[in-house]
Amino acid sequence: MELKNAVAVVTGANRGLGRHLAAQLVERGATVYAAARRPETVDLPGVTPLRLDVTDEESIRAAARTASDATLLVNNAGISTGTPLIAGSPEAVRLEMDTNFFGPLAVTRAFTPVIEGNGGGAVLNVLSVLSWLHPAGLGSYAAAKAAAWALTDAAREELAPRGIAVSGLHVGYMDTDMAAGVPAGQKADPAAVAAQALSGIEAGLPEILADETTRYVKQSLAASPNAG
């Protein structure tokens, strides 16, 4: 998909990776709706702030009506609460699933007829290396991202006949607020990750692996899990 003259909706565009994605889309010649729960927090030049809360169906429907010229959807908004699945709060587990799985699903469902009606386009889902690697302490986040990976693969097959390509971006820790407690040497530059993601969309890649850790884990999926 050519990004010049594309019309993009980027969720969670007020900070972190989403902000870099929105800024770089503008640089590549796209029109950008920078979506956030609080659009007044969007401070990027050249974008149109858009209210969109991925856990609020009416907010999603309203955003789809406003951004009725969209040809690209970037499902970037997400949260990590650091909640284990067994000992953690059920409410926190549900919140992560609502935000990281049901949210992108609802937004994609709302924007599919919009993108199709505008001649087709693409969807990018921001996933994680934890789609495949499931540490106990981040069990709820990993489970939600694994579900979002399945969503990405299933939607790719379902939306292809409608002229919509679906890509998944997998990445480990990035230098953003979500990974503030992680040592700097273990975090990727979100600007570089955004550039890889957008180049992957332009190349039509179904899967974009943004760092060495993610590539290593993906290659290791076929290995037998350690016994007991």
CSV table of C-alpha atoms in Angstrom, one decimal:
chain,number,residue,atom,x,y,z
A,1,MET,CA,0.0,0.0,0.0
A,2,GLU,CA,1.4,3.4,-0.9
A,3,LEU,CA,1.2,5.7,2.1
A,4,LYS,CA,1.5,9.0,0.2
A,5,ASN,CA,-2.1,10.3,0.0
A,6,ALA,CA,-3.4,7.5,2.3
A,7,VAL,CA,-5.8,8.5,5.0
A,8,ALA,CA,-4.8,6.9,8.3
A,9,VAL,CA,-6.4,6.5,11.7
A,10,VAL,CA,-3.8,5.8,14.4
A,11,THR,CA,-5.2,4.8,17.9
A,12,GLY,CA,-3.2,5.8,20.9
A,13,ALA,CA,-1.5,8.5,18.9
A,14,ASN,CA,-0.9,10.9,21.7
A,15,ARG,CA,2.3,9.3,23.0
A,16,GLY,CA,4.8,6.5,22.6
A,17,LEU,CA,4.9,4.4,19.4
A,18,GLY,CA,1.5,5.8,18.3
A,19,ARG,CA,2.9,9.3,18.2
A,20,HIS,CA,5.9,8.2,16.1
A,21,LEU,CA,3.6,6.3,13.7
A,22,ALA,CA,1.4,9.4,13.3
A,23,ALA,CA,4.3,11.8,12.8
A,24,GLN,CA,6.0,9.5,10.3
A,25,LEU,CA,2.8,9.0,8.4
A,26,VAL,CA,2.5,12.7,7.9
A,27,GLU,CA,6.1,12.8,6.8
A,28,ARG,CA,5.3,10.2,4.2
A,29,GLY,CA,2.4,12.2,2.8
A,30,ALA,CA,-0.5,10.7,4.5
A,31,THR,CA,-3.5,12.5,6.0
A,32,VAL,CA,-3.7,11.4,9.7
A,33,TYR,CA,-6.4,11.2,12.3
A,34,ALA,CA,-4.5,11.0,15.6
A,35,ALA,CA,-6.9,9.1,17.9
A,36,ALA,CA,-6.8,9.2,21.6
A,37,ARG,CA,-9.3,8.9,24.5
A,38,ARG,CA,-8.5,12.5,25.3
A,39,PRO,CA,-7.9,14.2,21.9
A,40,GLU,CA,-6.7,17.4,23.7
A,41,THR,CA,-3.5,15.5,24.6
A,42,VAL,CA,-2.6,15.2,20.9
A,43,ASP,CA,0.1,17.8,20.2
A,44,LEU,CA,1.4,16.8,16.8
A,45,PRO,CA,1.4,19.3,14.0
A,46,GLY,CA,-0.3,18.3,10.8
A,47,VAL,CA,-2.7,15.8,12.2
A,48,THR,CA,-6.4,15.9,13.1
A,49,PRO,CA,-7.1,14.9,16.7
A,50,LEU,CA,-9.9,12.3,17.0
A,51,ARG,CA,-11.7,11.1,20.1
A,52,LEU,CA,-11.6,7.3,20.2
A,53,ASP,CA,-11.7,5.0,23.3
A,54,VAL,CA,-11.2,1.4,22.1
A,55,THR,CA,-13.3,0.2,25.1
A,56,ASP,CA,-16.3,2.4,24.2
A,57,GLU,CA,-18.4,1.2,21.3
A,58,GLU,CA,-20.2,4.5,20.8
A,59,SER,CA,-16.8,6.3,20.7
A,60,ILE,CA,-15.7,3.9,18.0
A,61,ARG,CA,-18.8,4.3,15.9
A,62,ALA,CA,-18.5,8.1,16.2
A,63,ALA,CA,-14.8,8.0,15.1
A,64,ALA,CA,-15.7,5.8,12.1
A,65,ARG,CA,-18.3,8.4,11.1
A,66,THR,CA,-15.8,11.3,11.4
A,67,ALA,CA,-12.9,9.5,9.7
A,68,SER,CA,-15.2,8.4,6.8
A,69,ASP,CA,-12.3,8.8,4.3
A,70,ALA,CA,-9.9,6.4,6.0
A,71,THR,CA,-7.9,3.9,4.0
A,72,LEU,CA,-5.5,2.7,6.8
A,73,LEU,CA,-6.2,1.7,10.3
A,74,VAL,CA,-3.4,1.3,12.9
A,75,ASN,CA,-4.5,-0.5,16.0
A,76,ASN,CA,-1.8,0.8,18.4
A,77,ALA,CA,-3.6,1.7,21.6
A,78,GLY,CA,-3.0,-0.8,24.4
A,79,ILE,CA,-2.2,-1.2,28.1
A,80,SER,CA,0.0,-3.4,30.3
A,81,THR,CA,-1.0,-3.8,34.0
A,82,GLY,CA,1.6,-6.4,35.0
A,83,THR,CA,-1.1,-8.8,36.1
A,84,PRO,CA,-0.6,-12.6,36.4
A,85,LEU,CA,-3.6,-14.7,35.3
A,86,ILE,CA,-4.1,-16.9,38.4
A,87,ALA,CA,-3.1,-14.6,41.3
A,88,GLY,CA,-4.0,-11.3,39.6
A,89,SER,CA,-7.2,-9.3,39.8
A,90,PRO,CA,-9.9,-10.6,37.5
A,91,GLU,CA,-10.9,-7.0,36.7
A,92,ALA,CA,-7.3,-6.2,35.5
A,93,VAL,CA,-7.3,-9.3,33.4
A,94,ARG,CA,-10.6,-8.3,31.8
A,95,LEU,CA,-9.3,-4.7,31.3
A,96,GLU,CA,-6.3,-6.0,29.4
A,97,MET,CA,-8.4,-8.3,27.2
A,98,ASP,CA,-10.9,-5.5,26.6
A,99,THR,CA,-8.2,-3.0,25.6
A,100,ASN,CA,-5.7,-5.2,23.8
A,101,PHE,CA,-8.1,-7.7,22.0
A,102,PHE,CA,-11.7,-6.7,22.0
A,103,GLY,CA,-10.7,-3.0,21.4
A,104,PRO,CA,-8.8,-3.7,18.2
A,105,LEU,CA,-11.5,-6.1,17.1
A,106,ALA,CA,-14.3,-3.5,17.6
A,107,VAL,CA,-12.3,-0.8,15.8
A,108,THR,CA,-11.5,-3.1,12.9
A,109,ARG,CA,-15.1,-4.1,12.6
A,110,ALA,CA,-16.2,-0.4,12.5
A,111,PHE,CA,-13.6,0.7,10.0
A,112,THR,CA,-13.8,-2.3,7.6
A,113,PRO,CA,-16.8,-1.0,5.7
A,114,VAL,CA,-15.2,2.5,5.7
A,115,ILE,CA,-11.9,1.3,4.2
A,116,GLU,CA,-13.6,-1.0,1.8
A,117,GLY,CA,-15.9,1.8,0.6
A,118,ASN,CA,-12.9,4.0,-0.1
A,119,GLY,CA,-11.4,1.4,-2.5
A,120,GLY,CA,-9.5,-0.8,0.0
A,121,GLY,CA,-6.4,-0.3,2.1
A,122,ALA,CA,-4.8,-1.8,5.1
A,123,VAL,CA,-4.9,-2.5,8.8
A,124,LEU,CA,-1.8,-2.7,11.0
A,125,ASN,CA,-2.2,-4.4,14.5
A,126,VAL,CA,0.6,-3.6,17.0
A,127,LEU,CA,1.3,-6.8,18.7
A,128,SER,CA,4.2,-8.0,20.9
A,129,VAL,CA,6.9,-10.6,21.2
A,130,LEU,CA,4.7,-11.7,24.1
A,131,SER,CA,2.2,-12.9,21.6
A,132,TRP,CA,4.5,-15.9,21.5
A,133,LEU,CA,6.4,-15.7,24.8
A,134,HIS,CA,4.2,-16.0,27.9
A,135,PRO,CA,5.9,-15.1,31.2
A,136,ALA,CA,3.8,-15.7,34.3
A,137,GLY,CA,4.1,-12.2,35.7
A,138,LEU,CA,2.7,-10.7,32.5
A,139,GLY,CA,0.2,-13.4,31.9
A,140,SER,CA,-2.8,-11.2,31.2
A,141,TYR,CA,-0.9,-9.0,28.7
A,142,ALA,CA,0.6,-12.1,27.0
A,143,ALA,CA,-2.8,-13.8,26.7
A,144,ALA,CA,-4.4,-10.6,25.3
A,145,LYS,CA,-1.6,-10.2,22.7
A,146,ALA,CA,-1.8,-13.9,21.8
A,147,ALA,CA,-5.5,-13.4,21.1
A,148,ALA,CA,-4.7,-10.3,19.1
A,149,TRP,CA,-2.2,-12.3,17.0
A,150,ALA,CA,-5.0,-14.8,16.2
A,151,LEU,CA,-7.3,-11.9,15.4
A,152,THR,CA,-4.7,-10.5,13.0
A,153,ASP,CA,-4.3,-13.8,11.2
A,154,ALA,CA,-8.0,-14.5,11.0
A,155,ALA,CA,-8.8,-11.0,9.9
A,156,ARG,CA,-6.1,-11.1,7.2
A,157,GLU,CA,-7.9,-14.1,5.6
A,158,GLU,CA,-11.4,-12.6,6.0
A,159,LEU,CA,-10.6,-9.1,4.8
A,160,ALA,CA,-8.4,-10.0,1.8
A,161,PRO,CA,-11.4,-10.5,-0.6
A,162,ARG,CA,-12.6,-7.0,0.5
A,163,GLY,CA,-9.4,-5.4,-0.6
A,164,ILE,CA,-7.9,-4.9,2.9
A,165,ALA,CA,-4.5,-6.2,3.8
A,166,VAL,CA,-3.8,-6.9,7.4
A,167,SER,CA,-0.3,-6.8,9.0
A,168,GLY,CA,1.0,-7.6,12.5
A,169,LEU,CA,3.8,-5.7,14.1
A,170,HIS,CA,5.7,-7.8,16.7
A,171,VAL,CA,8.2,-6.0,19.0
A,172,GLY,CA,9.8,-6.4,22.4
A,173,TYR,CA,10.4,-3.6,24.9
A,174,MET,CA,10.4,-0.1,23.4
A,175,ASP,CA,11.6,3.1,25.0
A,176,THR,CA,8.1,4.3,25.9
A,177,ASP,CA,6.2,5.0,29.1
A,178,MET,CA,4.9,1.4,29.1
A,179,ALA,CA,8.5,0.1,29.6
A,180,ALA,CA,9.8,2.8,31.8
A,181,GLY,CA,11.1,0.4,34.4
A,182,VAL,CA,13.1,-1.6,31.8
A,183,PRO,CA,16.9,-0.9,31.5
A,184,ALA,CA,17.7,1.3,28.5
A,185,GLY,CA,19.9,-1.2,26.8
A,186,GLN,CA,17.0,-3.6,26.5
A,187,LYS,CA,14.6,-1.3,24.7
A,188,ALA,CA,14.2,-0.5,21.0
A,189,ASP,CA,13.9,3.0,19.6
A,190,PRO,CA,10.2,3.6,18.9
A,191,ALA,CA,11.0,5.9,16.0
A,192,ALA,CA,12.9,3.1,14.4
A,193,VAL,CA,10.2,0.6,15.1
A,194,ALA,CA,7.6,3.0,13.5
A,195,ALA,CA,9.7,3.3,10.4
A,196,GLN,CA,10.0,-0.5,10.0
A,197,ALA,CA,6.2,-0.8,10.5
A,198,LEU,CA,5.3,1.7,7.9
A,199,SER,CA,7.8,0.3,5.4
A,200,GLY,CA,6.3,-3.1,6.0
A,201,ILE,CA,2.8,-1.8,5.2
A,202,GLU,CA,4.1,-0.3,2.0
A,203,ALA,CA,5.8,-3.6,1.1
A,204,GLY,CA,2.6,-5.5,1.9
A,205,LEU,CA,4.3,-7.6,4.6
A,206,PRO,CA,1.8,-9.7,6.6
A,207,GLU,CA,4.2,-9.8,9.6
A,208,ILE,CA,6.8,-7.3,10.7
A,209,LEU,CA,9.4,-8.4,13.2
A,210,ALA,CA,10.9,-5.2,14.6
A,211,ASP,CA,13.9,-6.3,16.8
A,212,GLU,CA,16.4,-9.2,17.3
A,213,THR,CA,14.6,-10.5,20.4
A,214,THR,CA,11.3,-10.9,18.4
A,215,ARG,CA,13.0,-12.5,15.5
A,216,TYR,CA,14.8,-15.0,17.8
A,217,VAL,CA,11.6,-15.9,19.6
A,218,LYS,CA,9.7,-16.4,16.3
A,219,GLN,CA,12.4,-18.7,15.0
A,220,SER,CA,12.2,-20.7,18.3
A,221,LEU,CA,8.5,-21.4,18.1
A,222,ALA,CA,9.0,-24.7,16.4
A,223,ALA,CA,11.3,-25.9,19.3
A,224,SER,CA,9.9,-28.3,21.9
A,225,PRO,CA,9.0,-26.6,25.1
A,226,ASN,CA,11.2,-27.5,28.1
A,227,ALA,CA,9.9,-30.5,30.1
A,228,GLY,CA,8.7,-29.9,33.7
